[in-house]
Amino acid sequence: MKNNKISGSICWESPSNIALVKYWGKKGRQLPRNPSVSMSLKNSITRTKLDYEPKKIGDQLSFLFEGKREVSFENRIVKWFDRLANEFDFLSDFTFFISSENTFPHSTGIASSASAMSSLALCLCSLEEEVLGVHKDESEFFQKASRIARLGSGSASRSVYGGFAAWGKTNSFSKSSDEFAVSCSKQVNPVFQDFQDAILLVSSEKKEVSSTVGHQLMENHPYAEARYAQANDNFENLLDILRSGDLNAFIEILENEALSLHGLMMNSSPSFTLMKPNTLELIDRIRSYRKTHNVPLGFTLDAGPNIHLLFPKLEKKRVLPFIESELVPLLENGKYILDEAGSGPKKIKK
Ligand code: DP6
């Protein structure tokens, strides 16, 4: 196929997500070792613009992040596009100029590859529709976008949906697949639909271990099989809890997942401790506030020191003063970002 007359521009916004049951360990072609489930955020978003024109000899893809060339991410995109050649046979006909910006600051522990890769995957799926002149139905479109996003970054597969999304095959969820994520928002109790996520910034230092390297640590990990069994149990139980709205049970799984992830990193070879002293102090204060005030709030962590504090919207009046008085003094420059469950990606009209 030759598309040497088409040029244009496509733009999508897509959110970051916070995993409740973690994806940690992969196999084959970017497939997960266990099912994971996440909540997509509302304010932590990447907006990506894909400009394309007919390819001329010597043309190369370029990537700008917030107006500046980002060579390492550009290389990651080039490799990803190479892997996508048999998904989109038009890719080699075009030169791409990609630019993206985030609504959230760098190195905050907000997963920027999830929002970046999912927004670009959505741009590619829209481009496919333009090139072929056919429109997929909505569920097919987002399923393909999720699969394409997954090939760029596993957690990005979940960001093409708003609310809650599950990725990874499991017998407990018939629609589930290793190839793409599926939405599980329909089954979710109203208490979770506007759930809050206060992202507490303990340190903005560059991550000590990339998640790609982190996943590799699971390959010869002595606890790998036990971890995958635990993740499957947590996944199955969490889906029931998301339906029932049992907040105590939710918090128990949430924190168990976060600390299991960090435990696995601490006893990996080589070993990493990504929590900082203030991460532990914050965990202590969160747990003791929960106990003494009987407020249903719980924490989770990604592969870094910052804490995501999750709680129902109707507890905001109690939780925000607690964050301000007891947690802010432990945060880097006193900073935290208040986010919440969001409604998913949006195509930006020209
Ligand atoms: C701890 O999706 O960033 O955030 O597939 O190599 O890009 P790659 O890894 P990535 O890993 C995410 C790990 C995690 C847990 C999660 O989001 O499920």
mmCIF file of C-alpha atoms and ligand atoms in Angstrom:
data_model
loop_
_atom_site.group_PDB
_atom_site.id
_atom_site.type_symbol
_atom_site.label_atom_id
_atom_site.label_comp_id
_atom_site.label_asym_id
_atom_site.label_seq_id
_atom_site.Cartn_x
_atom_site.Cartn_y
_atom_site.Cartn_z
ATOM 1 C CA MET A 1 0.000 0.000 0.000
ATOM 2 C CA LYS A 2 1.247 3.496 -0.772
ATOM 3 C CA ASN A 3 -0.170 6.503 1.001
ATOM 4 C CA ASN A 4 2.002 9.092 -0.616
ATOM 5 C CA LYS A 5 -0.690 11.721 -0.898
ATOM 6 C CA ILE A 6 -1.952 11.823 2.648
ATOM 7 C CA SER A 7 -0.654 14.117 5.340
ATOM 8 C CA GLY A 8 -2.358 15.380 8.457
ATOM 9 C CA SER A 9 -2.463 15.559 12.202
ATOM 10 C CA ILE A 10 -4.201 13.555 14.952
ATOM 11 C CA CYS A 11 -4.322 14.395 18.640
ATOM 12 C CA TRP A 12 -5.387 12.352 21.691
ATOM 13 C CA GLU A 13 -5.270 12.924 25.424
ATOM 14 C CA SER A 14 -4.905 9.891 27.646
ATOM 15 C CA PRO A 15 -4.595 9.441 31.414
ATOM 16 C CA SER A 16 -2.081 7.803 33.641
ATOM 17 C CA ASN A 17 -3.379 4.990 35.833
ATOM 18 C CA ILE A 18 -2.580 3.649 39.251
ATOM 19 C CA ALA A 19 -2.418 -0.143 39.568
ATOM 20 C CA LEU A 20 -4.350 -1.652 42.482
ATOM 21 C CA VAL A 21 -3.185 -5.190 41.669
ATOM 22 C CA LYS A 22 0.281 -4.840 40.170
ATOM 23 C CA TYR A 23 1.749 -6.131 36.927
ATOM 24 C CA TRP A 24 5.276 -7.191 37.847
ATOM 25 C CA GLY A 25 6.910 -9.794 35.628
ATOM 26 C CA LYS A 26 6.416 -10.416 31.931
ATOM 27 C CA LYS A 27 6.743 -13.185 29.357
ATOM 28 C CA GLY A 28 6.831 -13.563 25.565
ATOM 29 C CA ARG A 29 5.980 -10.524 23.534
ATOM 30 C CA GLN A 30 5.237 -8.063 26.310
ATOM 31 C CA LEU A 31 2.658 -10.278 28.027
ATOM 32 C CA PRO A 32 1.983 -10.182 31.767
ATOM 33 C CA ARG A 33 2.782 -12.996 34.190
ATOM 34 C CA ASN A 34 -0.332 -12.153 36.196
ATOM 35 C CA PRO A 35 -3.556 -10.176 35.845
ATOM 36 C CA SER A 36 -3.586 -6.571 37.063
ATOM 37 C CA VAL A 37 -6.286 -3.981 37.650
ATOM 38 C CA SER A 38 -6.003 -0.205 37.767
ATOM 39 C CA MET A 39 -7.873 3.049 38.169
ATOM 40 C CA SER A 40 -7.407 5.662 35.447
ATOM 41 C CA LEU A 41 -6.767 9.178 36.701
ATOM 42 C CA LYS A 42 -8.557 12.367 35.744
ATOM 43 C CA ASN A 43 -5.948 15.129 35.924
ATOM 44 C CA SER A 44 -2.694 13.281 35.211
ATOM 45 C CA ILE A 45 -2.817 13.276 31.456
ATOM 46 C CA THR A 46 -0.548 13.204 28.391
ATOM 47 C CA ARG A 47 -1.651 15.034 25.269
ATOM 48 C CA THR A 48 0.035 13.672 22.128
ATOM 49 C CA LYS A 49 -0.081 15.093 18.613
ATOM 50 C CA LEU A 50 0.904 12.883 15.704
ATOM 51 C CA ASP A 51 1.721 14.802 12.514
ATOM 52 C CA TYR A 52 2.346 12.653 9.469
ATOM 53 C CA GLU A 53 3.382 13.191 5.888
ATOM 54 C CA PRO A 54 4.518 11.014 2.990
ATOM 55 C CA LYS A 55 7.963 9.578 3.670
ATOM 56 C CA LYS A 56 10.909 10.808 1.662
ATOM 57 C CA ILE A 57 14.260 9.027 1.596
ATOM 58 C CA GLY A 58 16.289 9.842 4.696
ATOM 59 C CA ASP A 59 13.302 11.124 6.731
ATOM 60 C CA GLN A 60 13.218 9.998 10.351
ATOM 61 C CA LEU A 61 10.681 10.017 13.131
ATOM 62 C CA SER A 62 11.081 12.875 15.600
ATOM 63 C CA PHE A 63 9.719 13.219 19.120
ATOM 64 C CA LEU A 64 9.390 16.405 21.153
ATOM 65 C CA PHE A 65 8.409 16.365 24.805
ATOM 66 C CA GLU A 66 7.131 19.741 25.974
ATOM 67 C CA GLY A 67 8.872 21.371 23.011
ATOM 68 C CA LYS A 68 12.272 19.688 23.469
ATOM 69 C CA ARG A 69 13.743 16.712 21.659
ATOM 70 C CA GLU A 70 13.820 13.631 23.930
ATOM 71 C CA VAL A 71 16.227 11.164 22.355
ATOM 72 C CA SER A 72 15.730 8.266 24.776
ATOM 73 C CA PHE A 73 11.938 8.272 24.441
ATOM 74 C CA GLU A 74 12.301 8.835 20.688
ATOM 75 C CA ASN A 75 14.420 5.661 20.467
ATOM 76 C CA ARG A 76 11.830 3.761 22.482
ATOM 77 C CA ILE A 77 9.104 4.899 20.047
ATOM 78 C CA VAL A 78 11.216 3.932 17.008
ATOM 79 C CA LYS A 79 11.660 0.395 18.410
ATOM 80 C CA TRP A 80 7.972 0.183 19.264
ATOM 81 C CA PHE A 81 6.966 1.325 15.726
ATOM 82 C CA ASP A 82 9.304 -1.323 14.263
ATOM 83 C CA ARG A 83 7.456 -3.971 16.276
ATOM 84 C CA LEU A 84 4.147 -2.595 14.945
ATOM 85 C CA ALA A 85 5.017 -3.048 11.265
ATOM 86 C CA ASN A 86 2.744 -6.076 10.916
ATOM 87 C CA GLU A 87 -0.107 -4.422 12.805
ATOM 88 C CA PHE A 88 -0.139 -1.308 10.585
ATOM 89 C CA ASP A 89 1.364 -1.895 7.165
ATOM 90 C CA PHE A 90 1.096 1.834 6.333
ATOM 91 C CA LEU A 91 3.691 2.868 8.943
ATOM 92 C CA SER A 92 6.605 2.754 6.516
ATOM 93 C CA ASP A 93 4.791 5.116 4.117
ATOM 94 C CA PHE A 94 4.938 8.061 6.493
ATOM 95 C CA THR A 95 7.319 10.291 8.365
ATOM 96 C CA PHE A 96 6.049 11.056 11.846
ATOM 97 C CA PHE A 97 6.522 14.167 13.946
ATOM 98 C CA ILE A 98 5.280 13.432 17.437
ATOM 99 C CA SER A 99 4.928 15.978 20.201
ATOM 100 C CA SER A 100 3.550 15.443 23.661
ATOM 101 C CA GLU A 101 3.017 17.252 26.897
ATOM 102 C CA ASN A 102 1.968 16.191 30.383
ATOM 103 C CA THR A 103 -0.382 17.973 32.738
ATOM 104 C CA PHE A 104 1.678 16.694 35.668
ATOM 105 C CA PRO A 105 5.287 17.421 36.644
ATOM 106 C CA HIS A 106 8.162 15.069 35.802
ATOM 107 C CA SER A 107 9.393 12.358 38.213
ATOM 108 C CA THR A 108 6.400 12.421 40.479
ATOM 109 C CA GLY A 109 5.831 8.702 40.506
ATOM 110 C CA ILE A 110 2.950 9.230 38.116
ATOM 111 C CA ALA A 111 3.352 6.639 35.395
ATOM 112 C CA SER A 112 4.067 8.814 32.368
ATOM 113 C CA SER A 113 4.802 5.917 30.008
ATOM 114 C CA ALA A 114 1.217 4.672 30.509
ATOM 115 C CA SER A 115 -0.346 7.970 29.451
ATOM 116 C CA ALA A 116 2.266 8.680 26.751
ATOM 117 C CA MET A 117 2.130 5.257 25.093
ATOM 118 C CA SER A 118 -1.657 4.980 25.296
ATOM 119 C CA SER A 119 -2.209 8.429 23.767
ATOM 120 C CA LEU A 120 0.155 7.583 20.902
ATOM 121 C CA ALA A 121 -1.466 4.169 20.401
ATOM 122 C CA LEU A 122 -4.837 5.911 20.097
ATOM 123 C CA CYS A 123 -3.360 8.316 17.500
ATOM 124 C CA LEU A 124 -2.094 5.331 15.470
ATOM 125 C CA CYS A 125 -5.495 3.614 15.599
ATOM 126 C CA SER A 126 -7.174 6.828 14.410
ATOM 127 C CA LEU A 127 -4.603 7.114 11.625
ATOM 128 C CA GLU A 128 -5.388 3.547 10.568
ATOM 129 C CA GLU A 129 -9.052 4.510 10.237
ATOM 130 C CA GLU A 130 -8.116 7.527 8.113
ATOM 131 C CA VAL A 131 -5.805 5.556 5.868
ATOM 132 C CA LEU A 132 -8.211 2.646 5.376
ATOM 133 C CA GLY A 133 -11.308 4.839 5.327
ATOM 134 C CA VAL A 134 -13.180 2.487 7.692
ATOM 135 C CA HIS A 135 -14.430 3.023 11.216
ATOM 136 C CA LYS A 136 -14.299 0.261 13.767
ATOM 137 C CA ASP A 137 -17.026 0.041 16.353
ATOM 138 C CA GLU A 138 -16.021 1.642 19.636
ATOM 139 C CA SER A 139 -15.177 -1.495 21.589
ATOM 140 C CA GLU A 140 -13.084 -2.901 18.747
ATOM 141 C CA PHE A 141 -11.244 0.419 18.386
ATOM 142 C CA PHE A 142 -10.292 0.621 22.071
ATOM 143 C CA GLN A 143 -9.387 -3.066 22.203
ATOM 144 C CA LYS A 144 -6.938 -2.580 19.370
ATOM 145 C CA ALA A 145 -5.586 0.636 20.948
ATOM 146 C CA SER A 146 -5.062 -1.276 24.196
ATOM 147 C CA ARG A 147 -3.165 -4.059 22.421
ATOM 148 C CA ILE A 148 -0.995 -1.558 20.553
ATOM 149 C CA ALA A 149 -0.356 0.418 23.760
ATOM 150 C CA ARG A 150 0.626 -2.806 25.551
ATOM 151 C CA LEU A 151 3.361 -3.451 23.007
ATOM 152 C CA GLY A 152 4.813 -0.043 23.980
ATOM 153 C CA SER A 153 4.374 -0.341 27.751
ATOM 154 C CA GLY A 154 2.350 -2.959 29.609
ATOM 155 C CA SER A 155 0.574 -0.599 31.996
ATOM 156 C CA ALA A 156 -0.412 1.643 29.046
ATOM 157 C CA SER A 157 -2.834 -1.091 27.904
ATOM 158 C CA ARG A 158 -5.083 -0.154 30.872
ATOM 159 C CA SER A 159 -5.017 3.610 30.206
ATOM 160 C CA VAL A 160 -7.227 3.502 27.095
ATOM 161 C CA TYR A 161 -10.239 3.084 29.413
ATOM 162 C CA GLY A 162 -11.691 5.398 32.017
ATOM 163 C CA GLY A 163 -12.605 4.164 35.470
ATOM 164 C CA PHE A 164 -11.238 0.691 36.206
ATOM 165 C CA ALA A 165 -9.478 -1.627 33.761
ATOM 166 C CA ALA A 166 -8.125 -5.163 33.969
ATOM 167 C CA TRP A 167 -5.306 -6.650 31.941
ATOM 168 C CA GLY A 168 -4.153 -10.270 31.947
ATOM 169 C CA LYS A 169 -5.873 -13.605 31.449
ATOM 170 C CA THR A 170 -7.633 -15.060 34.438
ATOM 171 C CA ASN A 171 -10.367 -17.664 34.803
ATOM 172 C CA SER A 172 -12.235 -15.375 37.178
ATOM 173 C CA PHE A 173 -13.015 -12.763 34.500
ATOM 174 C CA SER A 174 -14.253 -14.220 31.241
ATOM 175 C CA LYS A 175 -13.469 -11.179 29.052
ATOM 176 C CA SER A 176 -9.868 -10.967 30.273
ATOM 177 C CA SER A 177 -6.869 -11.345 27.977
ATOM 178 C CA ASP A 178 -3.087 -11.129 28.080
ATOM 179 C CA GLU A 179 -3.159 -9.287 24.762
ATOM 180 C CA PHE A 180 -5.214 -6.261 25.785
ATOM 181 C CA ALA A 181 -6.962 -4.719 28.763
ATOM 182 C CA VAL A 182 -10.724 -4.582 29.221
ATOM 183 C CA SER A 183 -12.877 -2.127 31.098
ATOM 184 C CA CYS A 184 -14.376 -3.358 34.352
ATOM 185 C CA SER A 185 -16.094 -0.081 35.276
ATOM 186 C CA LYS A 186 -19.604 -1.421 34.722
ATOM 187 C CA GLN A 187 -19.243 -3.798 37.642
ATOM 188 C CA VAL A 188 -17.898 -1.130 39.997
ATOM 189 C CA ASN A 189 -19.766 0.038 43.102
ATOM 190 C CA PRO A 190 -20.613 3.793 43.117
ATOM 191 C CA VAL A 191 -18.289 4.397 46.099
ATOM 192 C CA PHE A 192 -15.311 3.768 43.797
ATOM 193 C CA GLN A 193 -16.556 5.768 40.834
ATOM 194 C CA ASP A 194 -15.237 9.098 42.095
ATOM 195 C CA PHE A 195 -12.441 7.688 44.250
ATOM 196 C CA GLN A 196 -9.709 10.184 45.178
ATOM 197 C CA ASP A 197 -5.965 9.717 44.757
ATOM 198 C CA ALA A 198 -3.671 12.128 46.615
ATOM 199 C CA ILE A 199 -0.180 11.604 45.205
ATOM 200 C CA LEU A 200 2.249 12.401 48.014
ATOM 201 C CA LEU A 201 5.663 13.416 46.666
ATOM 202 C CA VAL A 202 8.426 12.028 48.825
ATOM 203 C CA SER A 203 11.195 12.370 46.267
ATOM 204 C CA SER A 204 11.427 13.468 42.651
ATOM 205 C CA GLU A 205 14.869 11.895 42.137
ATOM 206 C CA LYS A 206 15.183 9.802 38.989
ATOM 207 C CA LYS A 207 14.006 6.218 39.527
ATOM 208 C CA GLU A 208 16.783 3.885 40.623
ATOM 209 C CA VAL A 209 15.356 1.029 38.585
ATOM 210 C CA SER A 210 13.293 1.321 35.397
ATOM 211 C CA SER A 211 10.180 -0.831 35.382
ATOM 212 C CA THR A 212 11.551 -2.721 32.376
ATOM 213 C CA VAL A 213 14.563 -3.769 34.476
ATOM 214 C CA GLY A 214 12.231 -4.354 37.428
ATOM 215 C CA HIS A 215 10.168 -6.871 35.458
ATOM 216 C CA GLN A 216 13.368 -8.748 34.613
ATOM 217 C CA LEU A 217 14.107 -9.160 38.306
ATOM 218 C CA MET A 218 11.150 -11.521 38.460
ATOM 219 C CA GLU A 219 12.705 -13.932 35.972
ATOM 220 C CA ASN A 220 14.816 -15.841 38.470
ATOM 221 C CA HIS A 221 13.092 -14.610 41.582
ATOM 222 C CA PRO A 222 12.781 -17.304 44.281
ATOM 223 C CA TYR A 223 9.252 -16.091 45.138
ATOM 224 C CA ALA A 224 8.023 -15.644 41.562
ATOM 225 C CA GLU A 225 5.488 -18.494 41.532
ATOM 226 C CA ALA A 226 4.121 -17.535 44.953
ATOM 227 C CA ARG A 227 3.792 -13.939 43.775
ATOM 228 C CA TYR A 228 1.829 -14.876 40.647
ATOM 229 C CA ALA A 229 -0.520 -17.035 42.744
ATOM 230 C CA GLN A 230 -0.963 -14.159 45.238
ATOM 231 C CA ALA A 231 -1.669 -11.673 42.415
ATOM 232 C CA ASN A 232 -4.300 -14.018 40.948
ATOM 233 C CA ASP A 233 -6.015 -14.327 44.342
ATOM 234 C CA ASN A 234 -5.836 -10.589 44.957
ATOM 235 C CA PHE A 235 -7.221 -9.909 41.486
ATOM 236 C CA GLU A 236 -10.153 -12.264 41.952
ATOM 237 C CA ASN A 237 -10.967 -10.888 45.397
ATOM 238 C CA LEU A 238 -10.559 -7.277 44.304
ATOM 239 C CA LEU A 239 -13.063 -7.696 41.460
ATOM 240 C CA ASP A 240 -15.648 -8.876 44.010
ATOM 241 C CA ILE A 241 -14.736 -6.003 46.321
ATOM 242 C CA LEU A 242 -15.041 -3.435 43.528
ATOM 243 C CA ARG A 243 -18.576 -4.729 43.030
ATOM 244 C CA SER A 244 -19.549 -4.927 46.697
ATOM 245 C CA GLY A 245 -17.913 -1.677 47.854
ATOM 246 C CA ASP A 246 -16.279 -3.266 50.926
ATOM 247 C CA LEU A 247 -13.710 -0.560 51.726
ATOM 248 C CA ASN A 248 -11.857 -2.395 54.491
ATOM 249 C CA ALA A 249 -11.268 -5.381 52.246
ATOM 250 C CA PHE A 250 -10.241 -2.999 49.437
ATOM 251 C CA ILE A 251 -7.596 -1.334 51.617
ATOM 252 C CA GLU A 252 -6.225 -4.671 52.755
ATOM 253 C CA ILE A 253 -5.574 -5.811 49.179
ATOM 254 C CA LEU A 254 -4.359 -2.386 48.061
ATOM 255 C CA GLU A 255 -1.651 -2.206 50.716
ATOM 256 C CA ASN A 256 -0.752 -5.865 50.418
ATOM 257 C CA GLU A 257 -0.078 -5.355 46.699
ATOM 258 C CA ALA A 258 2.057 -2.245 47.251
ATOM 259 C CA LEU A 259 4.194 -3.827 49.942
ATOM 260 C CA SER A 260 4.469 -7.138 48.071
ATOM 261 C CA LEU A 261 5.835 -5.246 45.053
ATOM 262 C CA HIS A 262 8.428 -3.497 47.224
ATOM 263 C CA GLY A 263 9.189 -6.699 49.106
ATOM 264 C CA LEU A 264 9.914 -8.411 45.780
ATOM 265 C CA MET A 265 12.287 -5.619 44.836
ATOM 266 C CA MET A 266 14.030 -5.723 48.194
ATOM 267 C CA ASN A 267 14.716 -9.447 47.996
ATOM 268 C CA SER A 268 15.521 -9.508 44.278
ATOM 269 C CA SER A 269 19.056 -10.027 43.114
ATOM 270 C CA PRO A 270 20.291 -7.323 42.746
ATOM 271 C CA SER A 271 18.192 -5.785 45.482
ATOM 272 C CA PHE A 272 16.503 -2.365 45.449
ATOM 273 C CA THR A 273 14.945 -0.373 48.261
ATOM 274 C CA LEU A 274 12.877 2.255 46.518
ATOM 275 C CA MET A 275 11.054 3.472 49.598
ATOM 276 C CA LYS A 276 12.647 6.379 51.480
ATOM 277 C CA PRO A 277 12.532 6.858 55.260
ATOM 278 C CA ASN A 278 9.665 9.311 54.810
ATOM 279 C CA THR A 279 7.705 6.756 52.767
ATOM 280 C CA LEU A 280 7.683 4.489 55.841
ATOM 281 C CA GLU A 281 6.851 7.347 58.193
ATOM 282 C CA LEU A 282 3.919 8.311 55.944
ATOM 283 C CA ILE A 283 2.688 4.702 55.891
ATOM 284 C CA ASP A 284 2.796 4.655 59.689
ATOM 285 C CA ARG A 285 0.865 7.896 60.007
ATOM 286 C CA ILE A 286 -1.737 6.820 57.426
ATOM 287 C CA ARG A 287 -2.341 3.536 59.235
ATOM 288 C CA SER A 288 -2.572 5.086 62.644
ATOM 289 C CA TYR A 289 -4.929 7.850 61.432
ATOM 290 C CA ARG A 290 -7.126 5.181 59.829
ATOM 291 C CA LYS A 291 -7.258 3.256 63.093
ATOM 292 C CA THR A 292 -7.865 6.144 65.447
ATOM 293 C CA HIS A 293 -10.337 8.080 63.256
ATOM 294 C CA ASN A 294 -11.972 5.128 61.534
ATOM 295 C CA VAL A 295 -11.570 6.702 58.085
ATOM 296 C CA PRO A 296 -11.341 4.298 55.116
ATOM 297 C CA LEU A 297 -8.146 5.461 53.433
ATOM 298 C CA GLY A 298 -5.342 3.297 52.094
ATOM 299 C CA PHE A 299 -2.080 3.657 50.237
ATOM 300 C CA THR A 300 -0.405 2.142 47.266
ATOM 301 C CA LEU A 301 3.016 2.607 45.648
ATOM 302 C CA ASP A 302 4.449 2.209 42.183
ATOM 303 C CA ALA A 303 8.091 1.290 41.663
ATOM 304 C CA GLY A 304 9.232 4.401 43.533
ATOM 305 C CA PRO A 305 9.054 6.207 46.894
ATOM 306 C CA ASN A 306 5.898 8.312 46.360
ATOM 307 C CA ILE A 307 2.614 7.344 47.926
ATOM 308 C CA HIS A 308 -0.806 7.239 46.317
ATOM 309 C CA LEU A 309 -3.341 7.779 49.084
ATOM 310 C CA LEU A 310 -6.759 6.518 47.992
ATOM 311 C CA PHE A 311 -10.060 7.366 49.686
ATOM 312 C CA PRO A 312 -13.751 7.913 48.843
ATOM 313 C CA LYS A 313 -14.749 11.405 47.743
ATOM 314 C CA LEU A 314 -17.130 11.820 50.637
ATOM 315 C CA GLU A 315 -14.163 11.547 53.048
ATOM 316 C CA LYS A 316 -12.365 14.487 51.395
ATOM 317 C CA LYS A 317 -13.420 16.922 54.114
ATOM 318 C CA ARG A 318 -11.706 14.794 56.759
ATOM 319 C CA VAL A 319 -8.734 13.557 54.735
ATOM 320 C CA LEU A 320 -7.464 16.855 53.277
ATOM 321 C CA PRO A 321 -6.915 18.499 56.696
ATOM 322 C CA PHE A 322 -5.111 15.306 57.825
ATOM 323 C CA ILE A 323 -2.839 15.447 54.747
ATOM 324 C CA GLU A 324 -2.137 19.154 55.325
ATOM 325 C CA SER A 325 -1.314 18.864 59.001
ATOM 326 C CA GLU A 326 0.339 15.450 59.351
ATOM 327 C CA LEU A 327 1.631 14.404 55.945
ATOM 328 C CA VAL A 328 2.689 17.592 54.121
ATOM 329 C CA PRO A 329 5.633 18.230 56.513
ATOM 330 C CA LEU A 330 7.152 14.935 55.304
ATOM 331 C CA LEU A 331 6.806 15.709 51.586
ATOM 332 C CA GLU A 332 9.415 17.117 49.216
ATOM 333 C CA ASN A 333 8.758 20.862 49.141
ATOM 334 C CA GLY A 334 5.447 20.060 50.883
ATOM 335 C CA LYS A 335 4.010 18.961 47.542
ATOM 336 C CA TYR A 336 1.163 16.621 46.699
ATOM 337 C CA ILE A 337 -1.157 16.304 43.711
ATOM 338 C CA LEU A 338 -4.843 15.662 44.193
ATOM 339 C CA ASP A 339 -6.298 13.464 41.480
ATOM 340 C CA GLU A 340 -9.286 11.160 41.166
ATOM 341 C CA ALA A 341 -10.857 8.468 38.986
ATOM 342 C CA GLY A 342 -11.270 9.817 35.470
ATOM 343 C CA SER A 343 -13.397 9.062 32.450
ATOM 344 C CA GLY A 344 -10.604 8.010 30.073
ATOM 345 C CA PRO A 345 -8.986 9.269 26.862
ATOM 346 C CA LYS A 346 -10.365 11.971 24.583
ATOM 347 C CA LYS A 347 -9.734 12.680 20.946
ATOM 348 C CA ILE A 348 -8.924 16.356 20.476
ATOM 349 C CA LYS A 349 -10.678 17.908 17.530
ATOM 350 C CA LYS A 350 -8.637 20.094 15.215
HETATM 351 C C1 DP6 B 1 4.878 -1.150 39.162
HETATM 352 O O1 DP6 B 1 4.135 -0.864 32.350
HETATM 353 O O2 DP6 B 1 6.007 0.588 33.188
HETATM 354 O O3 DP6 B 1 3.724 0.341 37.716
HETATM 355 O O4 DP6 B 1 5.761 -2.901 30.265
HETATM 356 O O5 DP6 B 1 8.174 -2.556 30.769
HETATM 357 O O6 DP6 B 1 6.742 -0.597 30.123
HETATM 358 P P1 DP6 B 1 6.806 -1.961 30.804
HETATM 359 O O7 DP6 B 1 6.508 -1.723 32.340
HETATM 360 P P2 DP6 B 1 5.447 -0.783 33.045
HETATM 361 O O8 DP6 B 1 5.346 -1.479 34.472
HETATM 362 C C2 DP6 B 1 4.465 -1.017 35.435
HETATM 363 C C3 DP6 B 1 4.813 -1.570 36.758
HETATM 364 C C4 DP6 B 1 4.019 -1.009 37.916
HETATM 365 C C5 DP6 B 1 2.751 -1.803 38.164
HETATM 366 C C6 DP6 B 1 1.592 -1.590 37.222
HETATM 367 O O9 DP6 B 1 1.391 -0.472 36.711
HETATM 368 O O10 DP6 B 1 0.826 -2.550 37.074
#
